[in-house]
Amino acid sequence: MIEFLYLFLFRALSGAQNGFGYAKKSVYRVITSGLMVAVLAGSLFCWLQSAPESYWKAGTVILVIISIVGTIGVEDSFNPNYQILPKDIHLWEMLATGGITLAWMALGGNLISIAASIYPGLILHKGFINLGSGQKWWYAGTDDRTGKTFSIPLLNIKVPRLGTMGRISIAVASVMAMIINTSLHWRITVQDVIAWVL
């Protein structure tokens, strides 16, 4: 359950960071970026103290650092006062949210909780971006299956987007799966999967 709440809220924060960036609310954006980095750094510190020494721990450290770099990259892409990293909001955003998601997996987090967190968090993430861009919460103008509206210029990649109803449906199914899993206490980790395969 902790993985679900953490990743759900982190993805929502990432959406707020982007939303404030598009709305040109610099103070709120910087505060949100700072909060995200603080959460990541604090998590890393706690995990370094408690996780047993292993290559999984090393992987967790690397993935959290990737998430921190992604968070800074988003801030840098919106901040007109400096340019530390190449400007590519979508790439840095994916590293910010993807890095911490993979870190939880490397740490031995419950894959059911991790997977269930993605689309509910994405609903808030996209909603905050829509509001910051001057649109309504459920604005679907950027929902495009060709990837035209969601590209990663540095990697020359276009990412197809699922429609709003598709995202809502998966989010509802994810929350229901999380509720069921809270009752049944199912737990599966990456380490379990590897052990079963090998």
mmCIF file of C-alpha atoms in Angstrom:
data_model
loop_
_atom_site.group_PDB
_atom_site.id
_atom_site.type_symbol
_atom_site.label_atom_id
_atom_site.label_comp_id
_atom_site.label_asym_id
_atom_site.label_seq_id
_atom_site.Cartn_x
_atom_site.Cartn_y
_atom_site.Cartn_z
ATOM 1 C CA MET A 1 0.000 0.000 0.000
ATOM 2 C CA ILE A 2 2.853 2.417 0.797
ATOM 3 C CA GLU A 3 4.188 2.023 -2.752
ATOM 4 C CA PHE A 4 0.766 2.941 -4.151
ATOM 5 C CA LEU A 5 0.398 6.080 -2.028
ATOM 6 C CA TYR A 6 3.990 7.229 -2.558
ATOM 7 C CA LEU A 7 3.976 6.808 -6.343
ATOM 8 C CA PHE A 8 0.420 8.123 -6.742
ATOM 9 C CA LEU A 9 1.314 11.319 -4.858
ATOM 10 C CA PHE A 10 4.699 11.683 -6.573
ATOM 11 C CA ARG A 11 3.099 11.455 -10.023
ATOM 12 C CA ALA A 12 0.530 14.044 -8.936
ATOM 13 C CA LEU A 13 3.358 16.338 -7.740
ATOM 14 C CA SER A 14 5.071 15.895 -11.102
ATOM 15 C CA GLY A 15 1.865 16.995 -12.806
ATOM 16 C CA ALA A 16 1.657 20.039 -10.519
ATOM 17 C CA GLN A 17 5.287 20.888 -11.342
ATOM 18 C CA ASN A 18 4.468 20.801 -15.058
ATOM 19 C CA GLY A 19 1.149 22.598 -14.584
ATOM 20 C CA PHE A 20 2.816 25.469 -12.721
ATOM 21 C CA GLY A 21 5.451 25.538 -15.469
ATOM 22 C CA TYR A 22 2.885 25.884 -18.246
ATOM 23 C CA ALA A 23 0.959 28.468 -16.177
ATOM 24 C CA LYS A 24 4.203 30.443 -15.708
ATOM 25 C CA LYS A 25 3.772 30.394 -11.905
ATOM 26 C CA SER A 26 7.481 30.302 -11.180
ATOM 27 C CA VAL A 27 7.365 30.439 -7.385
ATOM 28 C CA TYR A 28 4.910 27.535 -7.119
ATOM 29 C CA ARG A 29 6.863 25.556 -9.718
ATOM 30 C CA VAL A 30 10.173 26.031 -7.898
ATOM 31 C CA ILE A 31 8.571 25.092 -4.564
ATOM 32 C CA THR A 32 7.055 21.951 -6.107
ATOM 33 C CA SER A 33 10.365 21.038 -7.758
ATOM 34 C CA GLY A 34 12.175 21.534 -4.447
ATOM 35 C CA LEU A 35 9.607 19.410 -2.613
ATOM 36 C CA MET A 36 10.005 16.616 -5.161
ATOM 37 C CA VAL A 37 13.802 16.635 -4.851
ATOM 38 C CA ALA A 38 13.502 16.697 -1.042
ATOM 39 C CA VAL A 39 11.134 13.694 -1.095
ATOM 40 C CA LEU A 40 13.505 11.783 -3.376
ATOM 41 C CA ALA A 41 16.611 12.682 -1.374
ATOM 42 C CA GLY A 42 14.861 11.819 1.903
ATOM 43 C CA SER A 43 13.683 8.495 0.495
ATOM 44 C CA LEU A 44 17.186 7.711 -0.724
ATOM 45 C CA PHE A 45 18.652 8.504 2.698
ATOM 46 C CA CYS A 46 16.117 6.241 4.460
ATOM 47 C CA TRP A 47 16.610 3.418 1.979
ATOM 48 C CA LEU A 48 20.396 3.632 2.294
ATOM 49 C CA GLN A 49 20.045 3.238 6.057
ATOM 50 C CA SER A 50 17.614 0.320 5.993
ATOM 51 C CA ALA A 51 18.047 -1.720 2.812
ATOM 52 C CA PRO A 52 20.495 -4.638 2.947
ATOM 53 C CA GLU A 53 23.657 -4.348 0.870
ATOM 54 C CA SER A 54 23.119 -5.826 -2.578
ATOM 55 C CA TYR A 55 23.176 -4.984 -6.250
ATOM 56 C CA TRP A 56 19.435 -4.209 -5.843
ATOM 57 C CA LYS A 57 20.359 -1.471 -3.377
ATOM 58 C CA ALA A 58 22.905 -0.094 -5.856
ATOM 59 C CA GLY A 59 20.239 -0.148 -8.557
ATOM 60 C CA THR A 60 17.817 1.661 -6.274
ATOM 61 C CA VAL A 61 20.384 4.419 -5.663
ATOM 62 C CA ILE A 62 21.029 4.857 -9.398
ATOM 63 C CA LEU A 63 17.304 4.959 -10.205
ATOM 64 C CA VAL A 64 16.540 7.547 -7.499
ATOM 65 C CA ILE A 65 19.401 9.690 -8.825
ATOM 66 C CA ILE A 66 17.889 9.381 -12.329
ATOM 67 C CA SER A 67 14.562 10.538 -10.862
ATOM 68 C CA ILE A 68 16.252 13.521 -9.195
ATOM 69 C CA VAL A 69 17.968 14.449 -12.473
ATOM 70 C CA GLY A 70 14.620 14.156 -14.282
ATOM 71 C CA THR A 71 12.931 16.415 -11.735
ATOM 72 C CA ILE A 72 15.707 18.992 -12.090
ATOM 73 C CA GLY A 73 15.482 18.631 -15.882
ATOM 74 C CA VAL A 74 11.774 19.530 -15.863
ATOM 75 C CA GLU A 75 12.483 22.545 -13.636
ATOM 76 C CA ASP A 76 15.372 23.540 -15.903
ATOM 77 C CA SER A 77 13.207 23.237 -19.037
ATOM 78 C CA PHE A 78 10.654 25.692 -17.623
ATOM 79 C CA ASN A 79 13.113 28.066 -15.925
ATOM 80 C CA PRO A 80 14.204 30.888 -18.268
ATOM 81 C CA ASN A 81 17.017 31.967 -15.920
ATOM 82 C CA TYR A 82 19.329 29.038 -16.557
ATOM 83 C CA GLN A 83 19.854 26.123 -18.900
ATOM 84 C CA ILE A 84 21.786 23.297 -17.265
ATOM 85 C CA LEU A 85 20.296 20.412 -19.253
ATOM 86 C CA PRO A 86 18.910 20.188 -22.792
ATOM 87 C CA LYS A 87 15.295 21.352 -22.953
ATOM 88 C CA ASP A 88 13.016 18.327 -23.291
ATOM 89 C CA ILE A 89 10.169 18.445 -20.761
ATOM 90 C CA HIS A 90 8.694 15.059 -21.702
ATOM 91 C CA LEU A 91 12.015 13.202 -21.434
ATOM 92 C CA TRP A 92 12.841 14.657 -18.014
ATOM 93 C CA GLU A 93 9.280 14.079 -16.814
ATOM 94 C CA MET A 94 9.465 10.412 -17.818
ATOM 95 C CA LEU A 95 12.819 10.037 -16.053
ATOM 96 C CA ALA A 96 11.453 11.745 -12.929
ATOM 97 C CA THR A 97 8.398 9.502 -12.590
ATOM 98 C CA GLY A 98 9.902 6.412 -14.204
ATOM 99 C CA GLY A 99 13.102 6.461 -12.147
ATOM 100 C CA ILE A 100 11.329 6.413 -8.791
ATOM 101 C CA THR A 101 8.847 3.781 -10.011
ATOM 102 C CA LEU A 102 11.700 1.471 -11.020
ATOM 103 C CA ALA A 103 13.497 2.276 -7.754
ATOM 104 C CA TRP A 104 10.527 0.948 -5.793
ATOM 105 C CA MET A 105 10.668 -2.199 -7.913
ATOM 106 C CA ALA A 106 14.398 -2.648 -7.284
ATOM 107 C CA LEU A 107 13.811 -2.098 -3.576
ATOM 108 C CA GLY A 108 11.426 -5.059 -3.519
ATOM 109 C CA GLY A 109 8.157 -3.151 -3.622
ATOM 110 C CA ASN A 110 4.887 -4.925 -4.347
ATOM 111 C CA LEU A 111 4.434 -4.943 -8.119
ATOM 112 C CA ILE A 112 0.645 -4.965 -7.747
ATOM 113 C CA SER A 113 0.710 -1.725 -5.730
ATOM 114 C CA ILE A 114 3.273 -0.154 -8.059
ATOM 115 C CA ALA A 115 1.287 -0.977 -11.216
ATOM 116 C CA ALA A 116 -1.986 0.119 -9.610
ATOM 117 C CA SER A 117 -0.544 3.552 -8.782
ATOM 118 C CA ILE A 118 0.263 4.579 -12.347
ATOM 119 C CA TYR A 119 -3.083 5.500 -13.918
ATOM 120 C CA PRO A 120 -4.759 7.033 -10.850
ATOM 121 C CA GLY A 121 -1.664 9.232 -10.499
ATOM 122 C CA LEU A 122 -1.740 9.954 -14.216
ATOM 123 C CA ILE A 123 -5.309 11.283 -13.959
ATOM 124 C CA LEU A 124 -4.095 13.954 -11.490
ATOM 125 C CA HIS A 125 -0.865 14.491 -13.429
ATOM 126 C CA LYS A 126 -2.656 15.207 -16.710
ATOM 127 C CA GLY A 127 -5.394 17.221 -14.988
ATOM 128 C CA PHE A 128 -2.876 19.574 -13.374
ATOM 129 C CA ILE A 129 -1.080 20.014 -16.697
ATOM 130 C CA ASN A 130 -4.381 20.764 -18.452
ATOM 131 C CA LEU A 131 -5.316 23.394 -15.835
ATOM 132 C CA GLY A 132 -1.853 24.960 -16.029
ATOM 133 C CA SER A 133 -2.170 25.141 -19.802
ATOM 134 C CA GLY A 134 -5.421 27.083 -19.469
ATOM 135 C CA GLN A 135 -7.669 24.148 -20.342
ATOM 136 C CA LYS A 136 -10.355 22.263 -18.418
ATOM 137 C CA TRP A 137 -9.358 19.323 -16.181
ATOM 138 C CA TRP A 138 -10.620 16.694 -18.673
ATOM 139 C CA TYR A 139 -9.336 18.475 -21.813
ATOM 140 C CA ALA A 140 -8.709 15.807 -24.454
ATOM 141 C CA GLY A 141 -7.139 17.932 -27.189
ATOM 142 C CA THR A 142 -3.712 16.365 -26.691
ATOM 143 C CA ASP A 143 -5.013 12.773 -26.710
ATOM 144 C CA ASP A 144 -3.465 11.580 -29.938
ATOM 145 C CA ARG A 145 -2.704 7.988 -30.963
ATOM 146 C CA THR A 146 -0.047 9.081 -33.476
ATOM 147 C CA GLY A 147 2.236 10.583 -30.819
ATOM 148 C CA LYS A 148 2.084 14.003 -32.466
ATOM 149 C CA THR A 149 1.327 15.772 -29.166
ATOM 150 C CA PHE A 150 3.774 13.842 -26.949
ATOM 151 C CA SER A 151 7.274 13.694 -28.362
ATOM 152 C CA ILE A 152 10.748 13.327 -26.889
ATOM 153 C CA PRO A 153 12.855 15.530 -29.200
ATOM 154 C CA LEU A 154 16.252 14.501 -27.776
ATOM 155 C CA LEU A 155 15.520 10.861 -28.646
ATOM 156 C CA ASN A 156 13.376 11.612 -31.725
ATOM 157 C CA ILE A 157 10.504 9.540 -30.309
ATOM 158 C CA LYS A 158 6.765 10.121 -30.585
ATOM 159 C CA VAL A 159 4.640 8.525 -27.848
ATOM 160 C CA PRO A 160 1.004 7.609 -28.637
ATOM 161 C CA ARG A 161 -1.475 8.785 -25.990
ATOM 162 C CA LEU A 162 -4.436 6.862 -24.654
ATOM 163 C CA GLY A 163 -7.738 8.760 -24.676
ATOM 164 C CA THR A 164 -9.282 10.243 -21.535
ATOM 165 C CA MET A 165 -11.919 7.507 -21.186
ATOM 166 C CA GLY A 166 -9.235 4.857 -21.557
ATOM 167 C CA ARG A 167 -7.158 6.468 -18.794
ATOM 168 C CA ILE A 168 -10.193 6.785 -16.508
ATOM 169 C CA SER A 169 -11.176 3.143 -17.108
ATOM 170 C CA ILE A 170 -7.683 1.867 -16.284
ATOM 171 C CA ALA A 171 -7.489 4.177 -13.244
ATOM 172 C CA VAL A 172 -10.808 2.853 -11.867
ATOM 173 C CA ALA A 173 -9.716 -0.754 -12.493
ATOM 174 C CA SER A 174 -6.386 0.008 -10.778
ATOM 175 C CA VAL A 175 -8.071 1.417 -7.664
ATOM 176 C CA MET A 176 -10.399 -1.574 -7.523
ATOM 177 C CA ALA A 177 -7.422 -3.937 -7.862
ATOM 178 C CA MET A 178 -5.670 -2.081 -5.043
ATOM 179 C CA ILE A 179 -8.733 -2.354 -2.780
ATOM 180 C CA ILE A 180 -9.004 -6.089 -3.488
ATOM 181 C CA ASN A 181 -5.281 -6.556 -2.935
ATOM 182 C CA THR A 182 -5.477 -4.731 0.401
ATOM 183 C CA SER A 183 -7.953 -7.404 1.541
ATOM 184 C CA LEU A 184 -6.174 -10.409 0.032
ATOM 185 C CA HIS A 185 -2.601 -9.290 0.898
ATOM 186 C CA TRP A 186 -1.123 -10.525 -2.367
ATOM 187 C CA ARG A 187 2.513 -9.578 -2.745
ATOM 188 C CA ILE A 188 4.838 -10.119 -5.675
ATOM 189 C CA THR A 189 8.212 -8.472 -6.241
ATOM 190 C CA VAL A 190 10.701 -8.338 -9.090
ATOM 191 C CA GLN A 191 12.945 -10.545 -6.997
ATOM 192 C CA ASP A 192 10.123 -13.142 -6.710
ATOM 193 C CA VAL A 193 9.627 -13.117 -10.473
ATOM 194 C CA ILE A 194 13.343 -13.601 -11.128
ATOM 195 C CA ALA A 195 13.494 -16.438 -8.579
ATOM 196 C CA TRP A 196 10.534 -18.170 -10.258
ATOM 197 C CA VAL A 197 12.018 -17.783 -13.734
ATOM 198 C CA LEU A 198 15.465 -18.978 -12.715
#
